mmCIF file of C-alpha atoms and ligand atoms in Angstrom:
data_model
loop_
_atom_site.group_PDB
_atom_site.id
_atom_site.type_symbol
_atom_site.label_atom_id
_atom_site.label_comp_id
_atom_site.label_asym_id
_atom_site.label_seq_id
_atom_site.Cartn_x
_atom_site.Cartn_y
_atom_site.Cartn_z
ATOM 1 C CA MET A 1 -15.687 -29.102 13.770
ATOM 2 C CA GLU A 2 -16.681 -25.991 11.794
ATOM 3 C CA ILE A 3 -18.017 -23.281 14.081
ATOM 4 C CA THR A 4 -19.439 -19.826 13.450
ATOM 5 C CA LEU A 5 -19.054 -17.122 16.064
ATOM 6 C CA SER A 6 -21.455 -14.195 15.760
ATOM 7 C CA VAL A 7 -21.254 -11.070 17.873
ATOM 8 C CA LEU A 8 -24.144 -8.653 17.565
ATOM 9 C CA LYS A 9 -24.499 -5.420 19.529
ATOM 10 C CA ALA A 10 -27.217 -2.800 19.878
ATOM 11 C CA ASP A 11 -28.187 0.141 22.051
ATOM 12 C CA ILE A 12 -31.858 -0.453 22.835
ATOM 13 C CA GLY A 13 -32.352 1.888 25.763
ATOM 14 C CA SER A 14 -30.676 2.900 28.985
ATOM 15 C CA VAL A 15 -31.167 4.223 32.485
ATOM 16 C CA GLY A 16 -30.860 7.935 33.295
ATOM 17 C CA GLY A 17 -29.414 8.964 29.902
ATOM 18 C CA HIS A 18 -27.039 7.045 27.606
ATOM 19 C CA THR A 19 -25.517 5.031 30.470
ATOM 20 C CA LEU A 20 -26.339 1.316 30.804
ATOM 21 C CA PRO A 21 -29.248 -1.074 30.093
ATOM 22 C CA SER A 22 -31.534 -1.931 33.009
ATOM 23 C CA GLN A 23 -31.360 -5.374 34.638
ATOM 24 C CA ARG A 24 -34.843 -6.225 33.327
ATOM 25 C CA VAL A 25 -33.864 -5.394 29.757
ATOM 26 C CA LEU A 26 -30.676 -7.464 30.017
ATOM 27 C CA SER A 27 -32.564 -10.385 31.549
ATOM 28 C CA ARG A 28 -35.188 -10.386 28.811
ATOM 29 C CA VAL A 29 -32.529 -10.348 26.078
ATOM 30 C CA GLN A 30 -30.663 -13.164 27.876
ATOM 31 C CA GLU A 31 -33.836 -15.263 28.155
ATOM 32 C CA VAL A 32 -34.547 -15.023 24.441
ATOM 33 C CA VAL A 33 -31.078 -16.159 23.354
ATOM 34 C CA ARG A 34 -30.773 -18.829 26.065
ATOM 35 C CA GLU A 35 -33.992 -20.464 24.860
ATOM 36 C CA ALA A 36 -32.223 -21.128 21.528
ATOM 37 C CA VAL A 37 -29.157 -22.859 23.055
ATOM 38 C CA GLY A 38 -29.196 -26.556 22.218
ATOM 39 C CA LYS A 39 -31.522 -25.866 19.252
ATOM 40 C CA LEU A 40 -30.402 -23.137 16.837
ATOM 41 C CA LEU A 41 -27.312 -22.246 18.891
ATOM 42 C CA LEU A 42 -24.453 -24.155 20.481
ATOM 43 C CA ASP A 43 -23.946 -21.483 23.118
ATOM 44 C CA ALA A 44 -24.684 -17.847 23.979
ATOM 45 C CA TYR A 45 -23.226 -15.204 26.273
ATOM 46 C CA VAL A 46 -24.686 -11.742 26.917
ATOM 47 C CA PHE A 47 -22.953 -8.708 28.450
ATOM 48 C CA HIS A 48 -23.003 -4.931 28.089
ATOM 49 C CA ILE A 49 -20.552 -2.149 27.468
ATOM 50 C CA GLY A 50 -21.952 1.252 28.410
ATOM 51 C CA ASP A 51 -25.535 1.259 27.143
ATOM 52 C CA ASP A 52 -24.922 -1.319 24.394
ATOM 53 C CA ILE A 53 -25.963 -4.961 24.782
ATOM 54 C CA VAL A 54 -23.614 -7.532 23.239
ATOM 55 C CA LEU A 55 -24.736 -11.020 22.150
ATOM 56 C CA LEU A 56 -21.987 -13.569 21.594
ATOM 57 C CA LEU A 57 -23.438 -16.620 19.841
ATOM 58 C CA SER A 58 -21.860 -19.864 18.599
ATOM 59 C CA HIS A 59 -23.487 -22.123 16.026
ATOM 60 C CA THR A 60 -22.831 -24.109 12.845
ATOM 61 C CA HIS A 61 -24.893 -22.104 10.341
ATOM 62 C CA GLY A 62 -22.303 -19.684 8.888
ATOM 63 C CA PRO A 63 -22.298 -15.862 8.835
ATOM 64 C CA ARG A 64 -25.429 -13.864 7.905
ATOM 65 C CA HIS A 65 -27.708 -16.798 8.715
ATOM 66 C CA PRO A 66 -31.345 -15.593 8.660
ATOM 67 C CA GLU A 67 -32.458 -17.617 11.691
ATOM 68 C CA VAL A 68 -29.474 -16.605 13.834
ATOM 69 C CA HIS A 69 -29.875 -12.947 12.883
ATOM 70 C CA GLY A 70 -33.630 -13.278 13.313
ATOM 71 C CA LEU A 71 -33.087 -14.536 16.851
ATOM 72 C CA ALA A 72 -30.831 -11.564 17.671
ATOM 73 C CA TRP A 73 -33.417 -9.185 16.172
ATOM 74 C CA LYS A 74 -36.127 -10.809 18.311
ATOM 75 C CA ALA A 75 -33.933 -10.516 21.445
ATOM 76 C CA PHE A 76 -33.267 -6.819 20.763
ATOM 77 C CA GLN A 77 -36.948 -6.199 20.041
ATOM 78 C CA GLU A 78 -38.046 -7.969 23.211
ATOM 79 C CA GLY A 79 -35.467 -5.906 25.151
ATOM 80 C CA THR A 80 -36.802 -2.752 23.516
ATOM 81 C CA ARG A 81 -40.337 -3.663 24.579
ATOM 82 C CA VAL A 82 -39.155 -3.866 28.208
ATOM 83 C CA ALA A 83 -37.113 -0.654 27.812
ATOM 84 C CA LYS A 84 -40.258 1.142 26.619
ATOM 85 C CA GLU A 85 -42.291 -0.259 29.522
ATOM 86 C CA GLU A 86 -39.659 1.094 31.909
ATOM 87 C CA GLY A 87 -39.425 4.464 30.140
ATOM 88 C CA LEU A 88 -35.705 3.995 29.461
ATOM 89 C CA TYR A 89 -33.902 6.591 27.410
ATOM 90 C CA GLY A 90 -33.417 5.916 23.679
ATOM 91 C CA ALA A 91 -35.516 2.719 23.756
ATOM 92 C CA GLY A 92 -34.910 0.849 20.490
ATOM 93 C CA GLN A 93 -32.379 3.476 19.361
ATOM 94 C CA ASP A 94 -30.220 1.175 17.205
ATOM 95 C CA LEU A 95 -33.103 -0.722 15.598
ATOM 96 C CA LEU A 96 -33.364 1.578 12.628
ATOM 97 C CA LYS A 97 -35.831 -0.368 10.531
ATOM 98 C CA ASP A 98 -39.290 -1.649 11.454
ATOM 99 C CA ALA A 99 -39.085 -5.042 9.796
ATOM 100 C CA PHE A 100 -36.470 -7.798 9.834
ATOM 101 C CA THR A 101 -35.341 -8.481 6.262
ATOM 102 C CA GLY A 102 -33.240 -11.643 6.536
ATOM 103 C CA ASN A 103 -30.113 -10.411 8.284
ATOM 104 C CA LEU A 104 -29.080 -7.615 10.634
ATOM 105 C CA HIS A 105 -26.715 -5.843 8.216
ATOM 106 C CA GLY A 106 -28.237 -2.507 7.374
ATOM 107 C CA LEU A 107 -30.811 -2.631 10.173
ATOM 108 C CA GLY A 108 -28.728 -0.866 12.835
ATOM 109 C CA PRO A 109 -26.979 -3.348 15.179
ATOM 110 C CA GLN A 110 -23.231 -3.896 14.842
ATOM 111 C CA VAL A 111 -22.321 -7.365 13.537
ATOM 112 C CA ALA A 112 -19.017 -9.273 13.325
ATOM 113 C CA GLU A 113 -18.927 -12.961 12.415
ATOM 114 C CA MET A 114 -16.316 -15.568 11.577
ATOM 115 C CA ARG A 115 -16.443 -19.220 10.542
ATOM 116 C CA PHE A 116 -13.499 -21.563 11.158
ATOM 117 C CA THR A 117 -12.596 -25.133 11.988
ATOM 118 C CA GLU A 118 -12.181 -25.280 15.755
ATOM 119 C CA ARG A 119 -8.624 -26.061 16.877
ATOM 120 C CA PRO A 120 -8.082 -28.641 19.664
ATOM 121 C CA SER A 121 -7.849 -25.619 21.928
ATOM 122 C CA GLU A 122 -9.485 -22.471 20.558
ATOM 123 C CA PRO A 123 -8.910 -19.280 22.566
ATOM 124 C CA PHE A 124 -10.576 -16.121 21.254
ATOM 125 C CA VAL A 125 -11.413 -12.596 22.367
ATOM 126 C CA VAL A 126 -14.540 -10.543 21.873
ATOM 127 C CA LEU A 127 -14.023 -6.787 21.914
ATOM 128 C CA ALA A 128 -16.875 -4.309 22.280
ATOM 129 C CA ALA A 129 -16.610 -0.518 22.283
ATOM 130 C CA ASP A 130 -19.043 2.231 23.237
ATOM 131 C CA LYS A 131 -19.198 5.966 22.340
ATOM 132 C CA THR A 132 -16.792 5.756 19.430
ATOM 133 C CA GLU A 133 -16.344 4.960 15.710
ATOM 134 C CA PRO A 134 -15.793 1.816 13.529
ATOM 135 C CA GLY A 135 -12.097 2.649 13.016
ATOM 136 C CA ALA A 136 -11.445 2.775 16.787
ATOM 137 C CA PHE A 137 -9.664 -0.611 16.682
ATOM 138 C CA ASN A 138 -7.391 0.340 13.741
ATOM 139 C CA LEU A 139 -4.283 1.193 15.712
ATOM 140 C CA PRO A 140 -4.490 -1.578 18.340
ATOM 141 C CA LEU A 141 -5.020 -4.185 15.589
ATOM 142 C CA TYR A 142 -2.188 -2.785 13.481
ATOM 143 C CA LEU A 143 0.156 -2.945 16.484
ATOM 144 C CA ALA A 144 -0.944 -6.451 17.518
ATOM 145 C CA PHE A 145 -0.808 -7.973 14.011
ATOM 146 C CA ALA A 146 1.914 -6.014 12.217
ATOM 147 C CA ASP A 147 4.332 -4.362 14.657
ATOM 148 C CA PRO A 148 7.047 -6.494 16.310
ATOM 149 C CA MET A 149 7.554 -3.725 18.890
ATOM 150 C CA TYR A 150 4.214 -4.875 20.341
ATOM 151 C CA SER A 151 3.807 -8.357 18.909
ATOM 152 C CA SER A 152 7.083 -10.126 19.536
ATOM 153 C CA GLY A 153 5.569 -13.321 18.066
ATOM 154 C CA LEU A 154 6.149 -11.771 14.634
ATOM 155 C CA LEU A 155 9.885 -12.227 15.321
ATOM 156 C CA LEU A 156 9.855 -15.221 17.650
ATOM 157 C CA SER A 157 7.326 -17.596 16.087
ATOM 158 C CA PRO A 158 7.801 -19.081 12.580
ATOM 159 C CA ASP A 159 3.986 -19.364 12.400
ATOM 160 C CA LEU A 160 3.560 -15.604 12.653
ATOM 161 C CA ARG A 161 6.671 -14.563 10.736
ATOM 162 C CA PRO A 162 5.062 -14.525 7.237
ATOM 163 C CA GLY A 163 2.754 -11.821 8.617
ATOM 164 C CA PHE A 164 -0.940 -11.082 8.257
ATOM 165 C CA ARG A 165 -3.311 -9.976 5.487
ATOM 166 C CA PHE A 166 -5.423 -6.888 6.256
ATOM 167 C CA ARG A 167 -8.802 -6.304 4.605
ATOM 168 C CA ILE A 168 -9.689 -2.643 5.021
ATOM 169 C CA MET A 169 -13.008 -0.952 4.294
ATOM 170 C CA ASP A 170 -13.527 2.513 2.870
ATOM 171 C CA LEU A 171 -16.325 3.859 5.084
ATOM 172 C CA ALA A 172 -16.963 6.819 2.805
ATOM 173 C CA GLN A 173 -18.491 4.588 0.113
ATOM 174 C CA THR A 174 -22.191 4.644 0.854
ATOM 175 C CA GLU A 175 -23.552 3.049 -2.337
ATOM 176 C CA ARG A 176 -21.770 -0.278 -1.987
ATOM 177 C CA ASP A 177 -19.125 -1.775 0.322
ATOM 178 C CA SER A 178 -15.569 -1.176 -0.887
ATOM 179 C CA TYR A 179 -12.485 -3.036 0.377
ATOM 180 C CA ILE A 180 -8.741 -3.245 -0.221
ATOM 181 C CA THR A 181 -6.567 -6.233 0.760
ATOM 182 C CA LEU A 182 -2.969 -5.537 1.795
ATOM 183 C CA ASP A 183 -0.261 -7.848 3.116
ATOM 184 C CA ALA A 184 1.938 -6.976 6.098
ATOM 185 C CA PRO A 185 4.871 -6.582 6.275
ATOM 186 C CA GLU A 186 5.400 -5.780 2.536
ATOM 187 C CA ARG A 187 2.575 -3.202 2.352
ATOM 188 C CA LEU A 188 3.017 -1.868 5.890
ATOM 189 C CA TYR A 189 3.279 1.759 4.798
ATOM 190 C CA ASP A 190 0.128 1.463 2.683
ATOM 191 C CA ILE A 191 -1.724 -0.130 5.590
ATOM 192 C CA ALA A 192 -0.578 2.727 7.839
ATOM 193 C CA THR A 193 -1.538 5.274 5.169
ATOM 194 C CA LEU A 194 -5.135 4.057 5.376
ATOM 195 C CA LEU A 195 -5.462 3.157 9.051
ATOM 196 C CA ARG A 196 -4.107 6.531 10.232
ATOM 197 C CA ASP A 197 -7.563 7.896 9.332
ATOM 198 C CA PRO A 198 -10.072 5.943 11.458
ATOM 199 C CA HIS A 199 -12.970 8.217 10.380
ATOM 200 C CA ARG A 200 -12.556 7.062 6.774
ATOM 201 C CA PHE A 201 -10.985 3.575 6.838
ATOM 202 C CA ALA A 202 -11.496 0.619 9.181
ATOM 203 C CA VAL A 203 -9.983 -2.850 9.477
ATOM 204 C CA GLU A 204 -12.712 -5.318 8.432
ATOM 205 C CA SER A 205 -10.780 -8.583 8.820
ATOM 206 C CA ILE A 206 -7.278 -9.987 9.278
ATOM 207 C CA TRP A 207 -5.974 -13.326 8.007
ATOM 208 C CA SER A 208 -2.926 -15.502 8.739
ATOM 209 C CA ARG A 209 -0.769 -15.523 5.592
ATOM 210 C CA ARG A 210 0.913 -18.779 6.463
ATOM 211 C CA TYR A 211 -2.267 -20.759 7.081
ATOM 212 C CA GLY A 212 -4.972 -18.728 5.309
ATOM 213 C CA GLU A 213 -6.944 -18.818 8.582
ATOM 214 C CA ILE A 214 -9.229 -16.004 9.672
ATOM 215 C CA ALA A 215 -7.674 -14.161 12.628
ATOM 216 C CA ALA A 216 -9.974 -11.192 13.281
ATOM 217 C CA VAL A 217 -13.231 -9.605 12.135
ATOM 218 C CA VAL A 218 -14.539 -6.147 13.008
ATOM 219 C CA SER A 219 -17.995 -4.642 12.473
ATOM 220 C CA THR A 220 -17.930 -1.701 10.089
ATOM 221 C CA THR A 221 -21.528 -0.440 10.089
ATOM 222 C CA ARG A 222 -22.079 3.314 9.894
ATOM 223 C CA LEU A 223 -25.509 4.022 11.342
ATOM 224 C CA ARG A 224 -25.456 7.402 9.669
ATOM 225 C CA ASN A 225 -25.240 5.719 6.259
ATOM 226 C CA ILE A 226 -28.307 3.651 7.116
ATOM 227 C CA ALA A 227 -30.466 6.338 8.669
ATOM 228 C CA GLY A 228 -29.122 9.315 6.658
ATOM 229 C CA ARG A 229 -28.769 11.285 9.898
ATOM 230 C CA TYR A 230 -27.163 11.005 13.340
ATOM 231 C CA VAL A 231 -28.851 8.296 15.395
ATOM 232 C CA GLY A 232 -26.111 7.178 17.766
ATOM 233 C CA LYS A 233 -22.540 6.087 17.475
ATOM 234 C CA ASP A 234 -21.050 3.268 15.417
ATOM 235 C CA ASP A 235 -19.069 1.719 18.219
ATOM 236 C CA PRO A 236 -17.522 -1.473 16.836
ATOM 237 C CA VAL A 237 -17.396 -5.098 17.996
ATOM 238 C CA ALA A 238 -14.656 -7.543 17.013
ATOM 239 C CA LEU A 239 -13.759 -11.214 17.287
ATOM 240 C CA ILE A 240 -10.085 -12.147 17.464
ATOM 241 C CA ARG A 241 -8.567 -15.625 17.608
ATOM 242 C CA THR A 242 -5.408 -15.788 19.719
ATOM 243 C CA GLN A 243 -2.399 -18.035 20.498
ATOM 244 C CA LYS A 244 -0.181 -20.354 18.422
ATOM 245 C CA ILE A 245 -0.602 -19.129 14.825
ATOM 246 C CA PHE A 246 -2.061 -15.792 15.994
ATOM 247 C CA PRO A 247 -0.798 -13.125 18.427
ATOM 248 C CA ALA A 248 -1.012 -14.257 22.067
ATOM 249 C CA THR A 249 -3.801 -12.872 24.246
ATOM 250 C CA GLU A 250 -1.162 -10.894 26.188
ATOM 251 C CA GLU A 251 0.122 -9.402 22.922
ATOM 252 C CA LEU A 252 -3.380 -8.213 22.024
ATOM 253 C CA GLY A 253 -3.829 -6.348 25.333
ATOM 254 C CA PRO A 254 -0.874 -3.912 25.328
ATOM 255 C CA PRO A 255 -1.832 -1.912 22.189
ATOM 256 C CA PHE A 256 -4.965 -0.869 24.086
ATOM 257 C CA ALA A 257 -2.788 0.630 26.835
ATOM 258 C CA LEU A 258 -1.804 3.277 24.285
ATOM 259 C CA ALA A 259 -5.408 4.543 24.428
ATOM 260 C CA PRO A 260 -5.310 6.393 21.096
ATOM 261 C CA PHE A 261 -7.525 9.440 20.627
ATOM 262 C CA VAL A 262 -10.631 8.392 18.693
ATOM 263 C CA ALA A 263 -13.816 10.096 17.588
ATOM 264 C CA GLY A 264 -16.884 9.868 19.780
ATOM 265 C CA ASP A 265 -17.734 10.771 23.379
ATOM 266 C CA THR A 266 -20.184 13.577 24.114
ATOM 267 C CA ARG A 267 -22.659 13.984 21.269
ATOM 268 C CA GLY A 268 -20.347 11.924 19.063
ATOM 269 C CA SER A 269 -18.435 15.081 18.301
ATOM 270 C CA HIS A 270 -15.093 15.046 20.095
ATOM 271 C CA HIS A 271 -11.750 13.275 20.261
ATOM 272 C CA LEU A 272 -10.951 11.450 23.488
ATOM 273 C CA PRO A 273 -8.736 8.447 24.303
ATOM 274 C CA LEU A 274 -10.195 4.944 23.976
ATOM 275 C CA MET A 275 -10.239 3.734 27.588
ATOM 276 C CA PRO A 276 -9.902 -0.040 28.265
ATOM 277 C CA VAL A 277 -12.554 -0.965 30.867
ATOM 278 C CA LYS A 278 -14.030 -4.086 32.425
ATOM 279 C CA ALA A 279 -17.030 -5.655 30.701
ATOM 280 C CA ASN A 280 -20.390 -4.424 32.059
ATOM 281 C CA THR A 281 -19.019 -0.952 32.865
ATOM 282 C CA PRO A 282 -21.572 1.882 32.570
ATOM 283 C CA ALA A 283 -20.800 4.739 30.171
ATOM 284 C CA SER A 284 -18.664 7.369 31.870
ATOM 285 C CA THR A 285 -20.369 10.513 33.123
ATOM 286 C CA PHE A 286 -17.082 12.248 32.331
ATOM 287 C CA PHE A 287 -18.141 13.317 28.802
ATOM 288 C CA CYS A 288 -18.831 9.616 28.093
ATOM 289 C CA VAL A 289 -15.196 8.928 27.274
ATOM 290 C CA PRO A 290 -14.920 6.214 24.552
ATOM 291 C CA MET A 291 -14.531 2.747 26.085
ATOM 292 C CA VAL A 292 -13.462 -0.710 24.973
ATOM 293 C CA SER A 293 -14.013 -3.953 26.868
ATOM 294 C CA GLY A 294 -12.569 -7.365 26.058
ATOM 295 C CA LEU A 295 -13.528 -10.871 27.162
ATOM 296 C CA ALA A 296 -11.376 -13.915 26.345
ATOM 297 C CA PHE A 297 -12.960 -17.377 26.141
ATOM 298 C CA SER A 298 -11.925 -20.915 25.324
ATOM 299 C CA LEU A 299 -14.143 -22.801 22.939
ATOM 300 C CA LYS A 300 -14.856 -26.551 23.013
ATOM 301 C CA GLU A 301 -17.200 -27.947 20.368
ATOM 302 C CA GLY A 302 -18.807 -24.548 20.181
ATOM 303 C CA ARG A 303 -19.376 -24.217 23.959
ATOM 304 C CA PHE A 304 -17.840 -21.256 25.789
ATOM 305 C CA SER A 305 -15.715 -21.505 28.914
ATOM 306 C CA GLU A 306 -16.328 -18.813 31.518
ATOM 307 C CA PRO A 307 -14.714 -15.569 30.301
ATOM 308 C CA VAL A 308 -11.596 -13.834 31.560
ATOM 309 C CA ASP A 309 -11.808 -10.049 31.487
ATOM 310 C CA LEU A 310 -8.921 -8.653 29.420
ATOM 311 C CA PHE A 311 -8.839 -5.335 31.245
ATOM 312 C CA ALA A 312 -9.443 -6.435 34.856
ATOM 313 C CA ASP A 313 -5.956 -7.168 36.208
ATOM 314 C CA PRO A 314 -4.157 -4.477 38.265
ATOM 315 C CA VAL A 315 -2.072 -3.151 35.338
ATOM 316 C CA TRP A 316 -5.237 -1.781 33.781
ATOM 317 C CA ASP A 317 -6.076 0.345 36.843
ATOM 318 C CA ALA A 318 -2.762 2.153 36.320
ATOM 319 C CA VAL A 319 -3.463 2.453 32.574
ATOM 320 C CA ARG A 320 -6.933 3.868 33.255
ATOM 321 C CA ALA A 321 -5.512 6.475 35.647
ATOM 322 C CA LYS A 322 -3.244 7.727 32.824
ATOM 323 C CA VAL A 323 -6.067 7.622 30.276
ATOM 324 C CA VAL A 324 -8.220 9.744 32.587
ATOM 325 C CA GLU A 325 -5.431 12.365 32.752
ATOM 326 C CA LYS A 326 -5.125 12.303 28.958
ATOM 327 C CA ALA A 327 -8.904 12.704 28.595
ATOM 328 C CA GLN A 328 -9.108 15.542 31.122
ATOM 329 C CA GLU A 329 -6.275 17.389 29.423
ATOM 330 C CA MET A 330 -8.000 17.210 26.020
ATOM 331 C CA ARG A 331 -11.405 18.193 27.423
ATOM 332 C CA ARG A 332 -9.864 21.243 29.092
ATOM 333 C CA GLN A 333 -9.596 22.594 25.543
ATOM 334 C CA GLY A 334 -13.402 22.318 25.143
ATOM 335 C CA PHE A 335 -14.588 22.978 21.592
ATOM 336 C CA TYR A 336 -11.237 24.183 20.310
ATOM 337 C CA GLY A 337 -9.163 22.689 17.460
ATOM 338 C CA PRO A 338 -8.603 18.910 17.562
ATOM 339 C CA ALA A 339 -10.691 18.520 20.753
ATOM 340 C CA MET A 340 -13.826 18.711 18.595
ATOM 341 C CA LEU A 341 -14.241 16.666 15.397
ATOM 342 C CA PRO A 342 -13.859 18.171 11.916
ATOM 343 C CA MET A 343 -17.040 19.564 10.322
ATOM 344 C CA GLU A 344 -17.820 16.494 8.212
ATOM 345 C CA GLU A 345 -17.658 14.193 11.263
ATOM 346 C CA LEU A 346 -19.790 16.243 13.685
ATOM 347 C CA GLU A 347 -22.743 14.095 14.671
ATOM 348 C CA TYR A 348 -25.047 16.994 15.511
ATOM 349 C CA THR A 349 -25.924 19.642 12.924
ATOM 350 C CA GLY A 350 -25.965 22.801 15.110
ATOM 351 C CA ILE A 351 -22.571 24.162 14.037
ATOM 352 C CA ALA A 352 -23.093 23.515 10.300
ATOM 353 C CA GLU A 353 -26.477 25.253 10.419
ATOM 354 C CA ARG A 354 -25.085 28.227 12.317
ATOM 355 C CA LEU A 355 -22.162 28.596 9.894
ATOM 356 C CA LYS A 356 -24.605 28.915 7.001
ATOM 357 C CA GLU A 357 -26.333 31.773 8.847
ATOM 358 C CA LEU A 358 -23.025 33.441 9.700
ATOM 359 C CA ALA A 359 -21.847 33.192 6.078
ATOM 360 C CA ARG A 360 -24.473 35.818 5.199
ATOM 361 C CA GLU A 361 -22.919 38.289 7.627
ATOM 362 C CA PHE A 362 -19.458 38.093 6.020
ATOM 363 C CA THR A 363 -18.636 40.984 3.681
HETATM 364 O O1 P6F B 1 -22.758 10.090 22.846
HETATM 365 C C1 P6F B 1 -23.844 10.057 23.356
HETATM 366 C C2 P6F B 1 -24.755 8.899 23.184
HETATM 367 O O2 P6F B 1 -24.094 7.864 22.494
HETATM 368 P P1 P6F B 1 -24.811 6.489 22.210
HETATM 369 O O3 P6F B 1 -26.016 6.834 21.383
HETATM 370 O O4 P6F B 1 -25.170 5.912 23.536
HETATM 371 O O5 P6F B 1 -23.794 5.689 21.465
HETATM 372 C C3 P6F B 1 -24.287 11.172 24.177
HETATM 373 O O6 P6F B 1 -23.228 12.095 24.401
HETATM 374 C C4 P6F B 1 -25.453 11.922 23.546
HETATM 375 O O7 P6F B 1 -25.128 12.416 22.281
HETATM 376 C C5 P6F B 1 -25.870 13.056 24.475
HETATM 377 O O8 P6F B 1 -26.178 12.506 25.748
HETATM 378 C C6 P6F B 1 -27.091 13.800 23.969
HETATM 379 O O9 P6F B 1 -28.077 12.851 23.693
HETATM 380 P P2 P6F B 1 -29.531 13.287 23.245
HETATM 381 O O10 P6F B 1 -30.071 14.121 24.350
HETATM 382 O O11 P6F B 1 -29.384 14.057 21.960
HETATM 383 O O12 P6F B 1 -30.241 11.984 23.079
#
């Protein structure tokens, strides 16, 4: 059976700052998508990460389907209406355009979609990040799909041994989307050359070389490129198929324990480690440290099992304690050097404007 999974995420307003959506907003969004299950959709699941609401939808209509995207747009708009009624902060923040134009690409929400023929048993993971950048998954995905130090399946399983194909997007191209396709392991150094810079390049999809099957998709929207100014962060979502011909679920988890420094956190202008957290965690009041949550599901004829939270078992409490130390250490350095982002990545304009003024005082 050919199934499409769509994950769509938007920040449409939150309680007491950029923290988490209210229960009423979440419920309204849930109601709208649930009404479509059994009609347009096979199944739907809604959760949040920080102040972003994530819709996971299954259906048979393929990626970029106008009715599926239209439904998500309606759910986010209905949620925004409630957020405005409640006076929530940043109500409708990620809905950058007034009118729906056929699909959600270019309208603000993050979108990742994949179509595949469902295996007899089809485990997959949905990842959702908050307070960070589209390239935030670069290193974990590289380690899970191309590094046998993390992904022992690359050595142990003949299915994985031929490696994976990486499709990488150049985020600096604003006129039209621009991609490169590179095969691991032969082009490993080229893949690393690009992925080392998550501000500029981001993994868009990964494919099994042996079977030609889609393994992973990541959203690569830059809100700044849509709005032409800072309007919130481009925290990505991703869908990743696991087991058998793909890395195992427990091989996908460990790269996140590394908690690489990524761009984001307070005012989208600093580097802090990407902290793995449970789904439905509010944004951190510690400089809103970048966060990633992961839910694994099994799929049967397009229906979801209940999820298992990737970052809920006791190991992740120990990981989080270390990540907090790493974050505190970096923040101790305040605005200085690599703690704050380079000029071209600063989300707020205050420093650039001030530098222009100061330039006049130089002699
Ligand atoms: O990163 C942040 C919000 O991210 P978000 O839009 O929720 O992805 C915050 O640090 C804000 O930049 C900060 O709270 C200031 O927000 P404003 O007062 O400018 O809205």
